XYZ file of C-alpha atoms in Angstrom:
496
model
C 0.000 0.000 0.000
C 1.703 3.659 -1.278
C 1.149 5.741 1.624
C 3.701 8.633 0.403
C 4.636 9.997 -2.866
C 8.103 10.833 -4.185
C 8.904 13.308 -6.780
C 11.791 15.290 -7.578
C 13.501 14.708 -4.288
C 10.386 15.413 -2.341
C 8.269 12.982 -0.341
C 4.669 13.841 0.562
C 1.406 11.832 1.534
C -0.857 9.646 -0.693
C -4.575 10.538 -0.234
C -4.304 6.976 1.696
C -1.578 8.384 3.520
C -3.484 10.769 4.865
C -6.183 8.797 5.729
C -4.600 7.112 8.144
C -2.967 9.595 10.572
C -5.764 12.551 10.538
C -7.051 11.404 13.672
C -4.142 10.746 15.348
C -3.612 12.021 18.547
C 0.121 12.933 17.432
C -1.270 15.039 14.226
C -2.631 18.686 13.555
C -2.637 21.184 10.947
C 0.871 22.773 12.049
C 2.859 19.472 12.573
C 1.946 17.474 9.416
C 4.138 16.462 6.665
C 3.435 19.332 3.921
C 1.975 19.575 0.672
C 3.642 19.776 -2.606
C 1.699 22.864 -2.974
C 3.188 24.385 0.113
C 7.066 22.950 -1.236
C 7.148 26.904 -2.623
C 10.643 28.511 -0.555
C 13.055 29.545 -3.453
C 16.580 30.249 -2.611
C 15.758 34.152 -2.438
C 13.255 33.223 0.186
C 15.892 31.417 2.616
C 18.483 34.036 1.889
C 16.383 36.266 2.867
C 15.143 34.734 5.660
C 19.226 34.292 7.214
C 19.731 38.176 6.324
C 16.762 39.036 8.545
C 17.627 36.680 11.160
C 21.937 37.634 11.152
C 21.577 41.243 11.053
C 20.448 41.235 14.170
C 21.841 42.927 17.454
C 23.119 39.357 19.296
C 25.311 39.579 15.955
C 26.837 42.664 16.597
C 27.207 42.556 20.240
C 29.340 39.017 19.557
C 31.174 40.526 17.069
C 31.682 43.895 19.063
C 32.183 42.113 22.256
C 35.257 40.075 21.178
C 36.941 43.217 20.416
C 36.350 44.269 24.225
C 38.201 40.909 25.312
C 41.298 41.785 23.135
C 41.054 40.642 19.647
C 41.726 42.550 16.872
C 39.029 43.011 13.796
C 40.641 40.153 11.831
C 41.121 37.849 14.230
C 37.062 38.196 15.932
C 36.035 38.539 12.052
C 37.964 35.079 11.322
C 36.558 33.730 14.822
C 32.904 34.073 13.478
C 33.325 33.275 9.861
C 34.854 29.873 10.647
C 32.139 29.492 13.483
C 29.727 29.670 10.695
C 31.159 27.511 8.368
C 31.243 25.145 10.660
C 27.695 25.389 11.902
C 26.678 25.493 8.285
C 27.258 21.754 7.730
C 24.889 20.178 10.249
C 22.162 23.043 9.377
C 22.497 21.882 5.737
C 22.496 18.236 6.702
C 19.402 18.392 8.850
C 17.873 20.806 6.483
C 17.847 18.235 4.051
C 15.542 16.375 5.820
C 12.954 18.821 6.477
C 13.298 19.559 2.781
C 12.471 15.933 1.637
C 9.966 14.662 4.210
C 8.039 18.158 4.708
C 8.272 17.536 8.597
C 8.616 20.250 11.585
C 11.331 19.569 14.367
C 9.228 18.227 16.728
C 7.854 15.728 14.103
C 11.894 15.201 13.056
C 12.885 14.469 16.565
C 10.427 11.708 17.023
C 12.261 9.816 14.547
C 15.402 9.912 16.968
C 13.773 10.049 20.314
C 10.164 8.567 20.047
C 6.698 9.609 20.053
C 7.402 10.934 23.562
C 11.065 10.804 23.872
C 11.039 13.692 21.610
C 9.781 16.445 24.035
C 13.408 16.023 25.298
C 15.018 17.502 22.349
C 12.372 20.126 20.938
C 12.035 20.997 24.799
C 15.923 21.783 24.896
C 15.841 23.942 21.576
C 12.799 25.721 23.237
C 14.152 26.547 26.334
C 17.162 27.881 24.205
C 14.739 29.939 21.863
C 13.270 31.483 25.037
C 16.622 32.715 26.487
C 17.383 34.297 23.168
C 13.661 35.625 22.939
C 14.433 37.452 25.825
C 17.709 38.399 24.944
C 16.384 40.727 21.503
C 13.831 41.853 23.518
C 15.838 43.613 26.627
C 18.008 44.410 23.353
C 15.547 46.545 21.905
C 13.697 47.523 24.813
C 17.032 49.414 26.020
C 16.960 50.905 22.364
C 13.340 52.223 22.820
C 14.256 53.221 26.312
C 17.335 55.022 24.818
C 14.629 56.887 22.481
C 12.296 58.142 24.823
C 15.369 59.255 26.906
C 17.036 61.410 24.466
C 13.571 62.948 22.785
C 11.533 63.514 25.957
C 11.914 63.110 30.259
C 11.267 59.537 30.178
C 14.814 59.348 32.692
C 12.485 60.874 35.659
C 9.764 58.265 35.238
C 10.794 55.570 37.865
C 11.836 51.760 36.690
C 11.732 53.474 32.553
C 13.915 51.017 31.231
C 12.401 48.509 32.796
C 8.854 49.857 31.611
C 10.654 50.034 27.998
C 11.700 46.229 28.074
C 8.236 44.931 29.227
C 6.348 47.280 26.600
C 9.067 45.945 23.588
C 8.663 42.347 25.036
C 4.441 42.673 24.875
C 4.873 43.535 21.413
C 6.614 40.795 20.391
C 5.101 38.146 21.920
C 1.536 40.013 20.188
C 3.202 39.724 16.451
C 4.428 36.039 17.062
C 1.225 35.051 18.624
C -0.292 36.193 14.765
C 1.489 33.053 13.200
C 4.035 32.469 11.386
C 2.907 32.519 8.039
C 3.565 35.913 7.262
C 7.293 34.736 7.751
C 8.146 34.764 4.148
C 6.729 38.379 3.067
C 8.452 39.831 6.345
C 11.526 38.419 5.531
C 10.855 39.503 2.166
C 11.321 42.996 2.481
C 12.988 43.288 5.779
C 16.019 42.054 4.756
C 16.730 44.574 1.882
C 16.367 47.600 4.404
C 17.911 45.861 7.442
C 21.286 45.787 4.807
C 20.892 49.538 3.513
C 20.909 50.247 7.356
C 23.445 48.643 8.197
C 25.452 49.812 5.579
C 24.517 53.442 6.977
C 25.834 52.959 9.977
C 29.289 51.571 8.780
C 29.672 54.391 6.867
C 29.330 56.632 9.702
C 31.554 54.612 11.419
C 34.229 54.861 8.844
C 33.548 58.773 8.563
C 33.503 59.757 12.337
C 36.802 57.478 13.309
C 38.536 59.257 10.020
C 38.829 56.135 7.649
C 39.746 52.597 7.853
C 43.280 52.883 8.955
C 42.535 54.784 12.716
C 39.453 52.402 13.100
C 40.509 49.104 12.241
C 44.242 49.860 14.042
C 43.878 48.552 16.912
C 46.167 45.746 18.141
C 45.451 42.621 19.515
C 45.697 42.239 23.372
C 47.518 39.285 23.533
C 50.912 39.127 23.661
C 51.258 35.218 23.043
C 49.782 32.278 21.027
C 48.508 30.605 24.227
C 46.743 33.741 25.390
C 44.893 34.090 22.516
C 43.472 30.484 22.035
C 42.561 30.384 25.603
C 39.896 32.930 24.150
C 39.745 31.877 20.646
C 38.225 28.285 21.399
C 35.174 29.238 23.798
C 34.754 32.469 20.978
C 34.539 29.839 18.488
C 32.171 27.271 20.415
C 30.654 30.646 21.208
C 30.270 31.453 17.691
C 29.362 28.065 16.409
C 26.609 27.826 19.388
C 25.193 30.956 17.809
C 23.344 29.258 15.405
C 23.257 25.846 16.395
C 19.539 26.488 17.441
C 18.370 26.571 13.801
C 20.908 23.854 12.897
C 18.859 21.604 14.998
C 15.093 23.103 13.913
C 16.082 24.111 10.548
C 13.369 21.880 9.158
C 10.355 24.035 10.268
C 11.578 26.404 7.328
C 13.145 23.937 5.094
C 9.738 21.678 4.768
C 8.591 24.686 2.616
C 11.740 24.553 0.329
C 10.916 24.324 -3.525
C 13.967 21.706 -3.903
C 16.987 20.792 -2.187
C 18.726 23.003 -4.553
C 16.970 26.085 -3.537
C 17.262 25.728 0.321
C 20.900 24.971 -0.333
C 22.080 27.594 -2.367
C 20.218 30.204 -0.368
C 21.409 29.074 2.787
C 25.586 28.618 1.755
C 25.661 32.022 0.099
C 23.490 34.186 2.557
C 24.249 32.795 6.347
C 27.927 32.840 6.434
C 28.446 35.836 4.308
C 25.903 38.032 5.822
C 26.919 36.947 9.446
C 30.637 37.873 8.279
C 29.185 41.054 6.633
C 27.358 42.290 9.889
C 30.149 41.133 12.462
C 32.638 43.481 10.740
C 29.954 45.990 10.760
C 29.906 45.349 14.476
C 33.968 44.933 14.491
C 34.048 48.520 13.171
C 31.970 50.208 14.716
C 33.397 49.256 18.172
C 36.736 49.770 16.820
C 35.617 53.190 15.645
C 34.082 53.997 19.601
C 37.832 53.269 20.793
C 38.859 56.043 18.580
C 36.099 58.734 19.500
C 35.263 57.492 22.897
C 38.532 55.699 24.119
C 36.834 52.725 24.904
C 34.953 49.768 22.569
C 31.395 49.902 23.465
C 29.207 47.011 22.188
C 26.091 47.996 23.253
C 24.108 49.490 20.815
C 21.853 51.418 22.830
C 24.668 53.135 24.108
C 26.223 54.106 21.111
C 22.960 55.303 19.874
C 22.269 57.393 22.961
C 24.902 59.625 21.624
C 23.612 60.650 18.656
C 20.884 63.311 17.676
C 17.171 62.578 18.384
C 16.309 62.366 14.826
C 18.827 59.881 14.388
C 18.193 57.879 17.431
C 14.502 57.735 15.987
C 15.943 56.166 12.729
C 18.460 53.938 15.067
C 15.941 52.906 16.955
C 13.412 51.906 14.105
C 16.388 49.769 12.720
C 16.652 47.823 15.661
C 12.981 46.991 16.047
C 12.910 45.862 12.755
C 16.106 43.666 13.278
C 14.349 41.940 16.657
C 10.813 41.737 15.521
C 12.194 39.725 12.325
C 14.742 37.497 14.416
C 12.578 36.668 17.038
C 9.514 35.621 14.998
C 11.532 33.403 12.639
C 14.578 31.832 15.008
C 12.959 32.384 18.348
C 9.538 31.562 18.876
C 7.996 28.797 15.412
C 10.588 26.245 17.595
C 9.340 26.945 21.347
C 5.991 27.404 19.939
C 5.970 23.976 17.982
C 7.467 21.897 20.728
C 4.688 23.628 22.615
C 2.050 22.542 20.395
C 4.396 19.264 20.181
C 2.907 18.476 23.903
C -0.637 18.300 23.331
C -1.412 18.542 19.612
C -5.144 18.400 19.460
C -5.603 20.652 22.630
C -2.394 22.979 22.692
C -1.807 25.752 19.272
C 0.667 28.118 17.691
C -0.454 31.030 19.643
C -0.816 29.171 23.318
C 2.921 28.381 22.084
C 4.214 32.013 21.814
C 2.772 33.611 24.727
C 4.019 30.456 26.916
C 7.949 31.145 25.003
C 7.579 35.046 25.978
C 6.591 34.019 29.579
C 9.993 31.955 29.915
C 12.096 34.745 28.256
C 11.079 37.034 31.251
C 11.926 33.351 34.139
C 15.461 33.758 31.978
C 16.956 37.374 32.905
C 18.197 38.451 29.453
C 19.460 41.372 31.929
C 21.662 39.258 33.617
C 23.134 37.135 30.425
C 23.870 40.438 28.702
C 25.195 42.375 32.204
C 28.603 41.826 30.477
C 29.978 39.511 27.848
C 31.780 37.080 29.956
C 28.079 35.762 30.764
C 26.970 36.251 26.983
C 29.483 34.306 25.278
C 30.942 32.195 28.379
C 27.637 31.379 30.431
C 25.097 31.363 28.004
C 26.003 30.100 24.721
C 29.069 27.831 25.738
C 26.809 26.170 28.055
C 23.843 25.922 25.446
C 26.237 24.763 23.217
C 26.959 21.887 25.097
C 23.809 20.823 25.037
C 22.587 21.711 21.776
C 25.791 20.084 20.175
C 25.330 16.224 21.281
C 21.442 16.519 19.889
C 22.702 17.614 16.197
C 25.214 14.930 15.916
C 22.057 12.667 16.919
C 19.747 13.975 14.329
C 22.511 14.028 12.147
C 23.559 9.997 12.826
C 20.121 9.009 12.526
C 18.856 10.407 9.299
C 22.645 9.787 7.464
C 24.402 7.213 8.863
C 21.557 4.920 10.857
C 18.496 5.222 8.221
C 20.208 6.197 5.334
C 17.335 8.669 4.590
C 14.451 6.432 4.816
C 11.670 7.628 6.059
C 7.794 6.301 6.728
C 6.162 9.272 7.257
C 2.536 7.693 8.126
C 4.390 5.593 11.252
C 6.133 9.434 12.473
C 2.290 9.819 13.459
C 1.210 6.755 15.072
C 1.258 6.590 18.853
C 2.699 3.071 19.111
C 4.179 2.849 15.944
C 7.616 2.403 14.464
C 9.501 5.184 15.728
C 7.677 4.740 19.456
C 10.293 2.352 20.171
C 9.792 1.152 24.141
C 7.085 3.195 25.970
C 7.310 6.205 23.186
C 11.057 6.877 24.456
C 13.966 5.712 22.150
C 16.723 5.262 25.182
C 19.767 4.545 22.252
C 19.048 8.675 21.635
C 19.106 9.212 25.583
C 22.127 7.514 26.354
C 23.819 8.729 23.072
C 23.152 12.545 24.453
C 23.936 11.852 27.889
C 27.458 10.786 27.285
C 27.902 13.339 25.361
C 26.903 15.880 27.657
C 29.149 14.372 30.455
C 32.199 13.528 29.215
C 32.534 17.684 28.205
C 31.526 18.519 31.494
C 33.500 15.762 33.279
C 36.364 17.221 31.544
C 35.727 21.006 32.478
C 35.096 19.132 36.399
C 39.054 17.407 36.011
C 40.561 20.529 34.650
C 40.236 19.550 31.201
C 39.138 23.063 29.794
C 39.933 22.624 26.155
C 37.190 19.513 25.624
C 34.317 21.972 27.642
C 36.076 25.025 25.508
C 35.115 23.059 22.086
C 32.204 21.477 23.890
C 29.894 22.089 21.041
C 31.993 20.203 18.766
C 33.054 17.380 20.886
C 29.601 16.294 22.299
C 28.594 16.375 18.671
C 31.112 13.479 17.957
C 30.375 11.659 20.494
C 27.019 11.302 20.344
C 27.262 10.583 16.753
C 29.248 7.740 17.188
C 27.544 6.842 19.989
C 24.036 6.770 18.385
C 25.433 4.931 15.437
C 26.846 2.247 17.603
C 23.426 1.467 19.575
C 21.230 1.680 17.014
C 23.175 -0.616 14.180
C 20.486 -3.379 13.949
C 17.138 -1.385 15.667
C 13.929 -2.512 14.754
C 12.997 0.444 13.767
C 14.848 0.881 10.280
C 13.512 0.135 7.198
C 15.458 -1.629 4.164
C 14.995 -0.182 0.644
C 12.503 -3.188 0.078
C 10.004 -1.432 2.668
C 11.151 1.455 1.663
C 9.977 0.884 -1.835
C 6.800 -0.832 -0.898
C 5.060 2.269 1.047
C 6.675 4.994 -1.894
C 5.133 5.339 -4.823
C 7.302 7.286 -7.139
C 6.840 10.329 -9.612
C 7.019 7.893 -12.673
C 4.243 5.101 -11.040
C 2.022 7.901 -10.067
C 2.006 9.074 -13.675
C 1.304 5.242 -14.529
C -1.743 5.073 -12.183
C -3.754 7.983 -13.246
């Protein structure tokens, strides 16, 4: 019996395909396998989609911020360029996934970690997308705040930046709690203006610090090779854990892609150049505050403050624009899945976002951002080794353990295939707990280079280790199967 349909690369569900899971209690309008219709991302659409998310203040500040711990602009630029590159392989690799089987993280991760076991993982990425929910916000709540200061006497009003940050955090969590399927047009247009703004404000930059050789002159810090890569490898887990969030739920945009082609193309050419692009911006700019100000400042809302009202109004438009589009796409369609994820046929999309905007504020962007030893040391070398040992899961099991076979219909069935014992696949728990703990064990012996590369490491190891325990699982499916429940582009023609 065909219960899915392959053409061009794509898999979706037969009529009788369909028939089967729509009243499962696993299934619901956001977490089903999609359409051919709705296979409609080009590559524009997905490069546009990683220039709205990059250019985004988190960029800057990481950029910005490893000039404050004593790298010069080559050496932070090279820091996050390779960081991206390297992140760019498992987001391609899981995106190829999404891509062919139409499927949402959530719906991904049960493959991995069962029909229940899978709240782990899309739980973890949530709590993640929460921290860095709260993170834009408090960013451009101090950027309102910094507004209101400069234009009117918003200082004398007690708790203002406080009163700032709550009133940008309510309107974020209002436009995610619309949906995303206005995710696309946003993108659409944002990222155009987010790059003609951010070309505006290197070229004031380069103006005000008197051209490139007084702003980009200043030294590195460290006066030896071992200084600097004590720094350089957390910078570069640091950088690497930047976007290892959408490495791991890159398939809630990549189930819309057109073709493999398209996702692929618009995702090599736009995240690692644009993230390069906007860290030098960054780079500069707090180069350029050493020369006026005699110090690098990588806050933006204090470089703003010092400008005129008018352009503090433009500044500050810029920056809403940058958070509103990075925190609907990257921060809240994974919380607000895995949300959904819990209780399909009572829980939606919108119950998702306000619950992810509730656990930004339980997360005290305030205190991850009070300096950048907690921003690049606390919070994403620690996510990072978490995040790392579930993509080199994901990645095992779709490559290396299932060689990309895939029965959609039994993703949806409560005690089907992929349930494995009591809906929790333990290979994919003990697989992420060692690699979890050897890192930390490490960082607990004295062993700081395996926790400094922690991202990296548990990735490894929990790709070999998933491999290993799940070699001859019941679960897999030979070509024969495989070829039983498929019907392909060239039998479908046959049939009708």
């Amino acid at each position: 019996m065909k219960t899915q349909l392959e053409e061009n690369g794509i898999v979706t569900l037969t009529q009788e395909g369909v028939n089967q899971i729509k009243d499962s209690p696993l299934y619901n309008e956001g977490l089903r396998p999609t359409t051919k219709e709705e296979h409609n991302w080009t590559g524009y659409n997905f490069a546009s989609l990683w220039i709205g998310m990059a250019i985004c203040l988190p960029t800057y500040s990481l950029a910005a911020g490893l000039i404050s711990l004593g790298m010069n602009w080559w050496q932070a630029i090279g820091t996050i360029v390779l960081g991206n590159l390297i992140v760019l392989i498992p987001i391609l690799l899981n995106a190829h996934a999404g891509t062919k089987y139409g499927i949402p993280y959530p719906v991904y991760a049960r493959l991995w970690f069962g029909s229940k076991g899978a709240h782990i993982p899309s739980m973890a990425r949530a709590i993640v997308a929460a921290g860095w929910f709260g993170i834009n916000c408090w960013f451009g709540g101090a950027a309102v705040d910094t507004l209101l200061v400069a234009m009117t006497g918003w200082e004398n009003v007690p708790g203002h930046l406080a009163i700032a940050f709550i009133g940008f955090w309510a309107l974020n969590v209002w436009i995610s709690y619309r949906g995303p399927e206005a995710i696309k047009k946003m993108e659409f247009w944002a990222a155009p203006t987010l790059l003609v703004m951010a070309l505006a404000l290197l070229a004031w930059a380069l103006s005000s610090a008197g051209g490139w050789g007084p702003m980009l002159s200043a030294p590195s810090k460290f006066t030896s090779a071992g200084d600097f890569l004590k720094v350089f490898f957390p910078a570069l887990t640091g950088a690497i854990a930047f976007w290892s969030t959408l490495a791991l739920n890159i398939p809630d945009f990549c189930r819309y892609a057109k073709s493999q082609r398209a996702q692929i193309i618009g995702q090599t050419t736009s995240l690692p150049t644009t993230m390069g692009f906007f860290s030098f911006i960054g780079v500069a700019v707090a180069s350029a505050t050493v020369v006026l100000y005699g110090e690098a400042i990588w806050d933006p809302a204090a470089i703003l403050a010092k400008f005129s009202p008018f352009v503090i109004f433009l500044g500050t438009l810029g920056i809403i624009l940058a958070t509103v589009t990075t925190n609907v796409a990257a921060n809240v369609v994974a919380p607000a899945r895995a949300i959904e994820n819990l209780w399909p046929r009572k829980l939606t999309f919108g119950m998702g976002a306000i619950i992810t905007g509730l656990a930004a504020l339980l997360m005290q962007p305030w205190y991850l951002l009070e300096n950048f030893g907690n921003y690049i040391f606390l919070w994403l070398g620690s996510y990072g080794a978490l995040l790392g040992p579930i993509d080199g899961i994901a990645i095992a099991d779709y490559w290396m353990v299932r060689k990309q076979r895939i029965d959609l219909v039994e993703l949806y069935r409560p005690n089907g295939r992929y349930s494995y014992s009591g809906g929790i696949n333990k290979a994919a728990v003990w697989a992420l707990l060692i690699g979890i703990a050897i890192p930390i064990g490490c960082k607990a012996a004295g062993l700081t280079f395996v926790w400094d590369n922690a991202w990296t490491i548990g990735l490894l190891i929990s790709l070999f280790a998933y491999t290993w325990l799940m070699r001859s699982d019941a679960s897999l499916i030979d070509a024969s199967h495989y070829n039983r429940i498929t019907s392909t582009e060239a039998q479908a023609s046959m049939a009708s």
